[in-house]
Coordinates of C-alpha atoms in Angstrom, one line a residue:
M266 CA -143.6 0.4 -19.4
A267 CA -140.4 0.9 -21.3
R268 CA -138.4 1.1 -18.1
V269 CA -139.9 -2.2 -16.9
I270 CA -139.1 -3.9 -20.2
I271 CA -135.5 -2.7 -20.3
F272 CA -135.1 -3.8 -16.6
A273 CA -136.7 -7.2 -17.5
L274 CA -134.3 -7.7 -20.5
R275 CA -131.4 -7.2 -18.1
N276 CA -132.7 -9.7 -15.6
V277 CA -134.3 -12.5 -17.7
D278 CA -132.1 -15.1 -19.3
L279 CA -133.4 -15.3 -22.9
D280 CA -132.1 -18.8 -23.2
S281 CA -134.5 -20.0 -20.5
I282 CA -137.5 -18.9 -22.5
P283 CA -139.0 -21.6 -24.7
F284 CA -139.1 -20.0 -28.2
H285 CA -141.7 -20.9 -30.8
S286 CA -141.2 -19.8 -34.4
T287 CA -144.0 -17.4 -35.5
K288 CA -142.7 -16.2 -38.8
N289 CA -143.5 -19.3 -40.8
A290 CA -146.4 -17.9 -42.9
T291 CA -144.6 -15.8 -45.5
E292 CA -147.2 -16.0 -48.2
L293 CA -150.0 -14.4 -46.2
T294 CA -150.3 -10.6 -46.4
L295 CA -151.3 -9.6 -42.9
S296 CA -151.2 -6.1 -41.5
P297 CA -148.6 -5.6 -38.9
P298 CA -150.0 -6.0 -35.3
Q299 CA -150.4 -2.8 -33.3
Q300 CA -147.9 -2.4 -30.6
I301 CA -147.7 -0.2 -27.5
Y302 CA -145.1 2.5 -27.6
I303 CA -142.2 1.2 -25.5
G304 CA -139.4 3.4 -26.6
A305 CA -136.6 3.1 -29.1
T306 CA -134.2 1.4 -26.8
A307 CA -136.6 -1.3 -25.6
R308 CA -137.9 -1.9 -29.1
A309 CA -134.4 -2.2 -30.6
A310 CA -133.4 -4.7 -27.9
I311 CA -136.5 -6.8 -28.3
K312 CA -136.4 -6.6 -32.1
Q313 CA -132.8 -7.9 -32.1
A314 CA -133.6 -10.8 -29.9
A315 CA -136.8 -11.5 -32.0
D316 CA -134.7 -11.6 -35.2
E317 CA -132.2 -13.9 -33.6
H318 CA -134.9 -16.4 -32.5
D319 CA -137.1 -15.9 -35.6
M320 CA -140.0 -14.7 -33.4
S321 CA -142.5 -11.9 -33.6
V322 CA -141.7 -8.9 -31.5
N323 CA -145.0 -9.0 -29.8
L324 CA -144.7 -12.6 -28.8
L325 CA -141.2 -12.2 -27.5
M326 CA -142.2 -9.2 -25.4
I327 CA -145.1 -11.1 -23.9
D328 CA -142.8 -14.1 -23.2
I329 CA -140.1 -11.9 -21.6
L330 CA -142.6 -10.1 -19.4
T331 CA -144.2 -13.4 -18.4
A332 CA -140.9 -14.9 -17.4
F333 CA -139.8 -11.7 -15.6
F334 CA -143.0 -11.3 -13.5
R335 CA -142.8 -15.0 -12.6
V336 CA -139.3 -14.4 -11.2
L337 CA -140.3 -11.1 -9.7
K338 CA -143.1 -12.8 -7.7
R339 CA -140.6 -15.0 -5.9
D340 CA -137.6 -12.7 -5.6
K341 CA -138.0 -9.9 -3.0
K342 CA -134.5 -8.5 -3.7
L343 CA -135.4 -8.1 -7.4
R344 CA -138.7 -6.4 -6.5
D345 CA -136.8 -3.9 -4.3
E346 CA -134.3 -3.3 -7.0
L347 CA -137.0 -2.6 -9.6
K348 CA -138.7 -0.2 -7.1
I349 CA -135.5 1.7 -6.6
H350 CA -134.7 1.8 -10.3
L351 CA -138.2 3.2 -11.1
R352 CA -138.0 5.8 -8.3
A353 CA -134.6 6.9 -9.4
T354 CA -135.5 7.3 -13.0
R355 CA -139.0 8.8 -12.5
G356 CA -139.4 12.0 -14.5
L357 CA -136.2 11.4 -16.4
P358 CA -136.2 10.8 -20.2
I359 CA -135.7 7.2 -21.2
E360 CA -132.2 6.6 -22.6
D361 CA -132.0 6.1 -26.3

């Protein structure tokens, strides 16, 4: 999953994603949402973008993956590039 997210971050224009502020309720004491483990590199990149756009990390990750898979459905070249990338890095540790 981390490799797909890192690949998506490189291939999705963050400015094309409609951002909605989700950090408005500061008075509420809510527990942090559970997140899947995606690796330090992917989490740091998403966290930086989320802080820049005042969004939650979870919502931004969902928006990025939604936009990426929308583009991936239409672009055969991008699908092939992702397959090659995943095959080339299979079994290797994710770069941190």
